[in-house]
Short mmCIF file of C-alpha atoms in Angstrom, two decimals:
data_model
loop_
_atom_site.label_atom_id
_atom_site.label_comp_id
_atom_site.label_asym_id
_atom_site.label_seq_id
_atom_site.Cartn_x
_atom_site.Cartn_y
_atom_site.Cartn_z
CA UNK K 23 0.00 0.00 0.00
CA UNK K 24 1.12 3.55 -0.69
CA UNK K 25 2.14 5.56 2.37
CA UNK K 26 3.07 9.26 2.54
CA UNK K 27 4.80 10.87 5.52
CA UNK K 28 6.29 14.36 5.59
CA UNK K 29 5.81 18.06 6.05
CA UNK K 30 5.31 21.11 3.86
CA UNK K 31 4.65 24.83 3.98
CA UNK K 32 1.01 24.31 4.92
CA UNK K 33 1.71 22.84 8.34
CA UNK K 34 5.40 23.36 9.02
CA UNK K 35 7.65 26.36 9.47
CA UNK K 36 10.86 26.99 7.56
CA UNK K 37 12.72 25.90 10.70
CA UNK K 38 10.87 22.56 10.63
CA UNK K 39 11.53 22.04 6.93
CA UNK K 40 15.19 22.98 6.92
CA UNK K 41 16.16 20.37 9.54
CA UNK K 42 14.90 17.67 7.13
CA UNK K 43 16.20 19.23 3.91
CA UNK K 44 18.23 16.74 1.89
CA UNK K 45 21.18 18.01 -0.16
CA UNK K 46 21.79 15.98 -3.32
CA UNK K 47 24.91 14.39 -1.89
CA UNK K 48 22.92 12.95 1.05
CA UNK K 49 19.98 11.60 -0.96
CA UNK K 50 21.38 8.14 -1.73
CA UNK K 51 22.21 7.42 1.92
CA UNK K 52 18.78 8.67 2.98
CA UNK K 53 16.99 6.46 0.44
CA UNK K 54 18.98 3.43 1.59
CA UNK K 55 18.24 4.16 5.25
CA UNK K 56 14.52 4.75 4.76
CA UNK K 57 14.08 1.67 2.56
CA UNK K 58 15.61 -0.48 5.33
CA UNK K 59 12.99 0.63 7.86
CA UNK K 60 10.40 -1.75 9.27
CA UNK K 61 7.40 -2.18 6.94
CA UNK K 62 8.93 -0.29 4.00
CA UNK K 63 9.50 -2.00 0.63
CA UNK K 64 10.10 0.92 -1.74
CA UNK K 65 10.70 4.60 -1.10
CA UNK K 66 11.06 7.96 -2.88
CA UNK K 67 11.78 11.37 -1.33
CA UNK K 68 10.42 14.67 -2.66
CA UNK K 69 12.60 17.39 -1.10
CA UNK K 70 12.16 21.05 -2.15
CA UNK K 71 12.19 24.45 -0.47
CA UNK K 72 8.57 23.97 0.52
CA UNK K 73 8.34 20.27 1.36
CA UNK K 74 10.13 17.13 2.49
CA UNK K 75 7.79 14.21 1.80
CA UNK K 76 8.45 10.49 1.70
CA UNK K 77 6.32 8.20 -0.45
CA UNK K 78 6.67 4.50 0.30
CA UNK K 79 5.25 1.21 -0.89
CA UNK K 80 4.63 -0.62 2.37
CA UNK K 81 3.79 -4.22 3.16
CA UNK K 82 2.63 -3.02 6.59
CA UNK K 83 1.47 0.62 6.35
CA UNK K 84 1.02 1.16 10.09
CA UNK K 85 4.54 -0.05 10.82
CA UNK K 86 5.94 1.94 7.88
CA UNK K 87 4.28 5.16 9.07
CA UNK K 88 5.64 4.70 12.58
CA UNK K 89 9.19 3.86 11.49
CA UNK K 90 9.29 6.72 8.96
CA UNK K 91 8.08 9.19 11.59
CA UNK K 92 10.69 8.00 14.10
CA UNK K 93 13.47 8.18 11.49
CA UNK K 94 12.52 11.69 10.36
CA UNK K 95 12.25 13.00 13.90
CA UNK K 96 15.55 11.33 14.80
CA UNK K 97 17.16 13.15 11.88
CA UNK K 98 15.68 16.44 13.10
CA UNK K 99 16.49 15.77 16.74
CA UNK K 100 13.01 16.80 17.87
CA UNK K 101 9.29 16.17 17.27
CA UNK K 102 7.91 17.46 13.97
CA UNK K 103 4.42 18.35 12.65
CA UNK K 104 4.42 15.44 10.18
CA UNK K 105 1.37 14.32 8.20
CA UNK K 106 0.72 10.61 7.63
CA UNK K 107 -1.45 9.28 4.80
CA UNK K 108 -2.26 5.82 3.44
CA UNK K 109 -3.72 4.33 0.29
CA UNK K 110 -6.08 6.53 -1.67
CA UNK K 111 -5.39 9.60 0.49
CA UNK K 112 -1.64 9.22 0.01
CA UNK K 113 -2.20 8.96 -3.74
CA UNK K 114 -4.53 11.97 -3.68
CA UNK K 115 -1.80 13.98 -1.96
CA UNK K 116 0.79 12.94 -4.55
CA UNK K 117 -1.56 13.95 -7.38
CA UNK K 118 -2.19 17.32 -5.72
CA UNK K 119 1.54 17.89 -5.23
CA UNK K 120 2.42 16.99 -8.84
CA UNK K 121 -0.46 19.16 -10.11
CA UNK K 122 0.72 22.17 -8.03
CA UNK K 123 -2.56 22.17 -6.05
CA UNK K 124 -0.45 21.89 -2.87
CA UNK K 125 2.07 24.54 -3.96
CA UNK K 126 2.55 27.93 -2.32
CA UNK K 127 1.78 29.42 -5.76
CA UNK K 128 -1.03 27.58 -7.53
CA UNK K 129 0.02 26.58 -11.02
CA UNK K 130 3.78 26.88 -10.55
CA UNK K 131 5.44 24.59 -13.12
CA UNK K 132 8.59 23.45 -11.30
CA UNK K 133 7.00 20.94 -8.92
CA UNK K 134 6.02 18.45 -11.63
CA UNK K 135 9.66 18.12 -12.72
CA UNK K 136 10.76 17.88 -9.09
CA UNK K 137 8.37 14.99 -8.44
CA UNK K 138 9.50 13.18 -11.60
CA UNK K 139 13.14 13.66 -10.66
CA UNK K 140 12.58 12.43 -7.10
CA UNK K 141 11.01 9.14 -8.22
CA UNK K 142 13.51 8.61 -11.04
CA UNK K 143 16.46 9.13 -8.70
CA UNK K 144 14.91 6.68 -6.25
CA UNK K 145 14.55 4.13 -9.06
CA UNK K 146 18.16 4.65 -10.14
CA UNK K 147 19.26 4.07 -6.55
CA UNK K 148 17.28 0.83 -6.37
CA UNK K 149 14.98 2.23 -3.68
CA UNK K 150 11.86 2.43 -5.88
CA UNK K 151 10.52 -0.46 -7.91
CA UNK K 152 7.43 -1.52 -9.83
CA UNK K 153 4.85 -0.41 -7.30
CA UNK K 154 6.11 3.17 -6.96
CA UNK K 155 6.71 3.31 -10.72
CA UNK K 156 3.03 2.47 -11.24
CA UNK K 157 1.98 5.07 -8.67
CA UNK K 158 4.18 7.73 -10.31
CA UNK K 159 2.81 6.92 -13.76
CA UNK K 160 -0.76 7.39 -12.54
CA UNK K 161 0.10 10.61 -10.67
CA UNK K 162 1.86 12.11 -13.70
CA UNK K 163 -1.09 11.23 -15.93
CA UNK K 164 -3.37 13.03 -13.48
CA UNK K 165 -1.06 16.07 -13.37
CA UNK K 166 -0.98 16.15 -17.16
CA UNK K 167 -4.78 16.20 -17.23
CA UNK K 168 -4.81 19.12 -14.79
CA UNK K 169 -2.33 21.05 -16.94
CA UNK K 170 -4.07 20.38 -20.26
CA UNK K 171 -7.74 20.42 -19.21
CA UNK K 172 -7.71 23.39 -16.82
CA UNK K 173 -6.30 26.92 -16.66
CA UNK K 174 -4.08 26.09 -13.68
CA UNK K 175 -0.65 27.44 -14.57
CA UNK K 176 -1.93 29.75 -17.29
CA UNK K 177 -3.59 32.56 -15.36
CA UNK K 178 -0.87 34.49 -13.52
CA UNK K 179 -1.66 36.73 -10.56
CA UNK K 180 0.92 39.52 -10.15
CA UNK K 181 1.46 43.18 -11.01
CA UNK K 182 3.91 42.19 -13.71
CA UNK K 183 1.55 39.65 -15.23
CA UNK K 184 -1.32 42.14 -15.15
CA UNK K 185 0.82 44.82 -16.81
CA UNK K 186 1.85 42.38 -19.53
CA UNK K 187 -1.76 41.27 -20.05
CA UNK K 188 -2.97 44.84 -20.52
CA UNK K 189 -0.08 45.68 -22.87
CA UNK K 190 -0.74 42.52 -24.88
CA UNK K 191 -4.38 43.51 -25.39
CA UNK K 192 -3.17 46.62 -27.21
CA UNK K 193 0.02 45.40 -28.89
CA UNK K 194 -0.38 41.65 -29.18
CA UNK K 195 2.46 39.33 -28.05
CA UNK K 196 5.25 41.20 -26.27
CA UNK K 197 8.09 39.08 -27.64
CA UNK K 198 10.54 41.45 -29.30
CA UNK K 199 8.75 44.56 -28.02
CA UNK K 200 10.79 47.25 -26.25
CA UNK K 201 9.72 47.89 -22.65
CA UNK K 202 11.07 50.87 -20.71
CA UNK K 203 10.88 50.44 -16.93
CA UNK K 204 11.27 53.64 -14.89
CA UNK K 205 12.60 52.90 -11.40
CA UNK K 206 14.68 50.15 -9.81
CA UNK K 207 12.68 49.24 -6.70
CA UNK K 208 10.76 46.05 -5.92
CA UNK K 209 7.77 46.83 -8.16
CA UNK K 210 10.09 47.73 -11.02
CA UNK K 211 12.05 44.53 -10.48
CA UNK K 212 8.98 42.25 -10.48
CA UNK K 213 7.55 43.91 -13.58
CA UNK K 214 10.89 43.83 -15.42
CA UNK K 215 11.27 40.13 -14.61
CA UNK K 216 7.85 39.34 -16.03
CA UNK K 217 8.47 41.38 -19.17
CA UNK K 218 11.70 39.46 -19.64
CA UNK K 219 9.76 36.20 -19.25
CA UNK K 220 7.48 37.46 -22.05
CA UNK K 221 10.68 37.76 -24.17
CA UNK K 222 10.43 41.54 -24.37
CA UNK K 223 13.53 43.72 -24.62
CA UNK K 224 13.79 45.51 -21.26
CA UNK K 225 15.41 48.91 -20.67
CA UNK K 226 15.75 50.14 -17.07
CA UNK K 227 15.94 53.89 -16.42
CA UNK K 228 16.69 55.32 -12.99
CA UNK K 229 18.07 58.45 -11.37
CA UNK K 230 20.85 56.34 -9.85
CA UNK K 231 22.46 54.59 -12.80
CA UNK K 232 24.12 51.95 -10.62
CA UNK K 233 20.70 50.74 -9.44
CA UNK K 234 19.46 50.63 -13.03
CA UNK K 235 22.53 48.64 -14.04
CA UNK K 236 21.98 46.12 -11.23
CA UNK K 237 18.37 45.48 -12.25
CA UNK K 238 19.23 45.40 -15.95
CA UNK K 239 21.89 42.78 -15.27
CA UNK K 240 19.34 40.70 -13.36
CA UNK K 241 16.84 40.67 -16.23
CA UNK K 242 19.29 40.68 -19.13
CA UNK K 243 18.32 44.17 -20.24
CA UNK K 244 19.87 47.58 -20.80
CA UNK K 245 20.46 50.35 -18.25
CA UNK K 246 20.15 54.06 -19.00
CA UNK K 247 20.09 57.22 -16.89
CA UNK K 248 16.69 58.79 -16.33
CA UNK K 249 17.80 61.78 -18.40
CA UNK K 250 17.66 59.54 -21.46
CA UNK K 251 13.92 58.87 -21.03
CA UNK K 252 12.80 61.28 -23.75
CA UNK K 253 15.02 59.49 -26.28
CA UNK K 254 13.76 56.13 -25.06
CA UNK K 255 10.14 57.20 -25.48
CA UNK K 256 10.76 57.52 -29.21
CA UNK K 257 11.49 53.76 -29.35
CA UNK K 258 9.60 52.06 -26.52
CA UNK K 259 6.38 50.15 -27.11
CA UNK K 260 5.58 49.96 -23.40
CA UNK K 261 6.53 52.33 -20.57
CA UNK K 262 6.18 51.16 -16.97
CA UNK K 263 6.48 53.93 -14.39
CA UNK K 264 7.38 52.43 -11.01
CA UNK K 265 8.72 55.70 -9.58
CA UNK K 266 6.75 57.88 -7.14
CA UNK K 267 6.87 60.93 -9.41
CA UNK K 268 6.69 61.11 -13.19
CA UNK K 269 9.73 62.57 -14.98
CA UNK K 270 9.13 65.74 -17.03
CA UNK K 271 9.29 63.71 -20.24
CA UNK K 272 5.86 62.20 -19.40
CA UNK K 273 4.15 65.59 -19.23
CA UNK K 274 1.36 66.06 -21.83
CA UNK K 275 3.15 68.72 -23.88
CA UNK K 276 6.37 66.71 -24.14
CA UNK K 277 4.53 63.49 -24.91
CA UNK K 278 2.50 65.20 -27.63
CA UNK K 279 5.73 66.17 -29.39
CA UNK K 280 7.17 62.66 -28.94
CA UNK K 281 4.01 61.03 -30.29
CA UNK K 282 4.09 63.23 -33.36
CA UNK K 283 7.65 62.06 -34.03
CA UNK K 284 7.14 58.33 -33.36
CA UNK K 285 3.70 57.90 -35.03
CA UNK K 286 2.79 54.61 -33.32
CA UNK K 287 0.88 53.43 -30.28
CA UNK K 288 2.41 53.33 -26.82
CA UNK K 289 1.17 51.59 -23.67
CA UNK K 290 1.90 53.38 -20.40
CA UNK K 291 1.54 51.59 -17.06
CA UNK K 292 1.48 53.74 -13.92
CA UNK K 293 2.26 51.70 -10.79
CA UNK K 294 2.42 54.70 -8.44
CA UNK K 295 -0.15 55.76 -5.84
CA UNK K 296 -0.87 58.67 -6.07
CA UNK K 297 -0.68 58.36 -9.83
CA UNK K 298 2.50 59.75 -11.34
CA UNK K 299 1.55 59.99 -15.02
CA UNK K 300 -0.87 62.87 -15.71
CA UNK K 301 -4.34 61.88 -16.87
CA UNK K 302 -3.92 64.43 -19.69
CA UNK K 303 -1.04 62.34 -21.02
CA UNK K 304 -3.29 59.29 -21.06
CA UNK K 305 -5.89 61.21 -23.06
CA UNK K 306 -3.50 61.85 -25.95
CA UNK K 307 -4.07 59.94 -29.24
CA UNK K 308 -2.18 56.62 -29.46
CA UNK K 309 -1.55 56.57 -25.69
CA UNK K 310 -3.06 53.70 -23.71
CA UNK K 311 -2.64 54.54 -20.01
CA UNK K 312 -3.25 51.95 -17.29
CA UNK K 313 -3.16 52.59 -13.56
CA UNK K 314 -3.25 50.35 -10.48
CA UNK K 315 -7.05 50.10 -10.60
CA UNK K 316 -6.83 48.67 -14.12
CA UNK K 317 -4.17 46.22 -12.96
CA UNK K 318 -6.27 45.27 -9.94
CA UNK K 319 -9.22 44.39 -12.18
CA UNK K 320 -6.98 42.16 -14.30
CA UNK K 321 -5.59 40.44 -11.20
CA UNK K 322 -9.06 39.86 -9.75
CA UNK K 323 -10.16 38.30 -13.03
CA UNK K 324 -7.04 36.11 -13.03
CA UNK K 325 -7.67 35.08 -9.43
CA UNK K 326 -11.25 34.15 -10.31
CA UNK K 327 -9.99 32.11 -13.26
CA UNK K 328 -7.46 30.42 -10.99
CA UNK K 329 -10.16 29.59 -8.44
CA UNK K 330 -12.38 28.10 -11.14
CA UNK K 331 -9.42 26.18 -12.56
CA UNK K 332 -8.58 24.86 -9.10
CA UNK K 333 -12.12 23.53 -8.69
CA UNK K 334 -11.87 21.78 -12.05
CA UNK K 335 -8.47 20.40 -11.07
CA UNK K 336 -9.89 19.04 -7.81
CA UNK K 337 -12.57 17.19 -9.77
CA UNK K 338 -9.88 15.67 -12.00
CA UNK K 339 -7.93 14.64 -8.89
CA UNK K 340 -11.07 12.96 -7.51
CA UNK K 341 -11.56 11.06 -10.78
CA UNK K 342 -7.95 9.88 -10.80
CA UNK K 343 -8.14 8.79 -7.16
CA UNK K 344 -11.23 6.73 -8.01
CA UNK K 345 -9.34 5.08 -10.87
CA UNK K 346 -6.48 4.35 -8.49
CA UNK K 347 -8.87 2.87 -5.93
CA UNK K 348 -10.43 0.58 -8.55
CA UNK K 349 -7.01 -0.58 -9.72
CA UNK K 350 -5.93 -1.24 -6.13
CA UNK K 351 -9.13 -3.17 -5.48
CA UNK K 352 -8.48 -5.29 -8.57
CA UNK K 353 -4.97 -5.99 -7.36
CA UNK K 354 -6.01 -6.85 -3.81
CA UNK K 355 -9.03 -8.92 -4.91
CA UNK K 356 -7.11 -10.87 -7.56
CA UNK K 357 -5.84 -13.71 -5.28
CA UNK K 358 -9.31 -14.25 -3.81
CA UNK K 359 -11.09 -14.31 -7.17
CA UNK K 360 -8.36 -16.41 -8.76
CA UNK K 361 -8.66 -19.06 -6.05
CA UNK K 362 -12.46 -19.06 -6.31
CA UNK K 363 -12.31 -19.50 -10.08
CA UNK K 364 -9.57 -22.15 -9.84
CA UNK K 365 -11.62 -24.25 -7.42
CA UNK K 366 -14.75 -23.95 -9.55
CA UNK K 367 -12.80 -24.79 -12.72
CA UNK K 368 -11.23 -27.83 -11.04
CA UNK K 369 -14.66 -29.13 -10.02
CA UNK K 370 -16.01 -28.53 -13.52
CA UNK K 371 -13.03 -30.34 -15.03
CA UNK K 372 -13.57 -33.35 -12.74
CA UNK K 373 -17.20 -33.58 -13.83
CA UNK K 374 -16.23 -33.33 -17.51
CA UNK K 375 -13.72 -36.16 -17.07
CA UNK K 376 -16.27 -38.30 -15.18
CA UNK K 377 -18.79 -37.79 -18.00
CA UNK K 378 -16.21 -38.64 -20.67
CA UNK K 379 -15.30 -41.87 -18.87
CA UNK K 380 -18.93 -42.94 -19.07
CA UNK K 381 -19.40 -41.85 -22.68
CA UNK K 382 -16.03 -42.95 -24.00
CA UNK K 383 -13.13 -40.99 -25.42
CA UNK K 384 -14.24 -38.48 -28.02
CA UNK K 385 -11.84 -35.52 -28.61
CA UNK K 386 -14.50 -33.36 -30.22
CA UNK K 387 -16.98 -34.03 -27.41
CA UNK K 388 -14.28 -33.39 -24.80
CA UNK K 389 -13.49 -30.05 -26.43
CA UNK K 390 -17.16 -29.03 -26.41
CA UNK K 391 -17.72 -30.14 -22.82
CA UNK K 392 -14.62 -28.22 -21.66
CA UNK K 393 -15.85 -25.07 -23.40
CA UNK K 394 -19.32 -25.48 -21.91
CA UNK K 395 -17.92 -26.06 -18.41
CA UNK K 396 -15.67 -23.00 -18.67
CA UNK K 397 -18.56 -20.87 -19.85
CA UNK K 398 -20.78 -22.05 -16.99
CA UNK K 399 -18.05 -21.29 -14.43
CA UNK K 400 -17.48 -17.80 -15.87
CA UNK K 401 -21.17 -16.95 -15.95
CA UNK K 402 -21.89 -18.26 -12.46
CA UNK K 403 -18.89 -16.47 -10.92
CA UNK K 404 -19.20 -13.20 -12.85
CA UNK K 405 -21.57 -11.54 -10.38
CA UNK K 406 -19.74 -12.84 -7.26
CA UNK K 407 -16.42 -11.65 -8.71
CA UNK K 408 -17.83 -8.19 -9.43
CA UNK K 409 -19.35 -7.92 -5.94
CA UNK K 410 -16.11 -9.08 -4.34
CA UNK K 411 -14.04 -6.48 -6.20
CA UNK K 412 -16.37 -3.77 -4.95
CA UNK K 413 -16.32 -5.17 -1.42
CA UNK K 414 -12.52 -5.22 -1.41
CA UNK K 415 -12.52 -1.65 -2.68
CA UNK K 416 -14.91 -0.62 0.10
CA UNK K 417 -13.34 -2.40 3.05
CA UNK K 418 -10.79 -5.05 2.17
CA UNK K 419 -10.83 -8.17 4.34
CA UNK K 420 -12.97 -6.36 6.92
CA UNK K 421 -15.96 -6.23 4.58
CA UNK K 422 -18.63 -8.79 5.66
CA UNK K 423 -19.14 -9.91 2.06
CA UNK K 424 -15.45 -10.78 1.73
CA UNK K 425 -15.50 -12.76 4.96
CA UNK K 426 -18.66 -14.56 3.82
CA UNK K 427 -17.10 -15.47 0.46
CA UNK K 428 -14.03 -16.91 2.17
CA UNK K 429 -16.28 -19.08 4.35
CA UNK K 430 -18.78 -20.09 1.66
CA UNK K 431 -16.18 -21.02 -0.96
CA UNK K 432 -13.69 -22.36 1.64
CA UNK K 433 -10.93 -20.06 0.38
CA UNK K 434 -7.49 -19.68 1.89
CA UNK K 435 -6.59 -16.42 0.09
CA UNK K 436 -7.96 -13.16 1.44
CA UNK K 437 -7.14 -9.56 0.53
CA UNK K 438 -5.37 -7.36 3.03
CA UNK K 439 -7.49 -5.06 5.11
CA UNK K 440 -6.81 -1.42 4.46
CA UNK K 441 -3.94 -0.32 6.66
CA UNK K 442 -2.61 -3.85 7.22
CA UNK K 443 -0.60 -4.72 4.12
CA UNK K 444 0.30 -3.72 0.65
#
């Protein structure tokens, strides 16, 4: 059975997480140590800035949970706020992690690769085998559905994303467009980073050139003194003002002259409160001025889209967990059903042979009687097999129907109760 034990940003502090953090050079030893624990057959470790989580295939889940908890707390040297999950709930958690539904930022793309890498490294180390490989395959398929069937990961929520969205409505894709960012503070940095991610050409202008140069180096752009703004306005497609006061070049009279010379549209984004760019400048022909209220509306729409996407993603996760549960029920019920069918087939075969001894050897008749006997066995046991699979899915060996079948058919095989074995 799948077991998950660990901690993440939802229930643990940075101090809790950092005592369990696993540098790459320690991963192999950790995998070996955890796999050797009581009840654990296979193990993989997902260790990132936000989480340290162990996923294990366990022949005895209760023992595995206990030994994993003790080992993790021994490593930390103190008690930890660890979560413990089994079976379907452990799989649900893995799907949510891989789909970014458990991430600090919904939709962030890195976690899927981190989960893949964690399981692949465990396999390479010999710590993860067929069972965890099957679990990973199902979790990745679920994460792929979330990415392709929902807007999770596509609707960004940030000032920079909102500024890019508004500029794109006017200009189309920003790739190759020239974006002038006025200022070098935190808002300027976040917006410049997002414009870079949109493959725009970023120019940073600031009163202190050294600060402009530092930000430009960070985003792979150019740095210019603020005095060069008027020249830059002749070329820029987008101007983002992240300074508390607008430079003289953004005054209506100056902008009117610049617009006459450039003869093309320009998007201006004012991130300051109070607003730094005069409303009269925004009223000029070919000027599209956006302020923080415009950005806020875009972000609220993006947040609403994210929330709707998250609901859709949760439904997909539920569907995939149900598939996992059915597959697990099939696997756990297989020995019981196989023994039931084997006993019935053996009885049918004995009766066919007894009949043939009375009627005499006849290969064609024997073939037909065998086929008839097999068909009768399959048809009689179809409904019991279906009911048993469902019973195993619902409660394992603890389900009354399973116990009754074992008694009625005198079976030795029985599926593990949930929480008792893999």
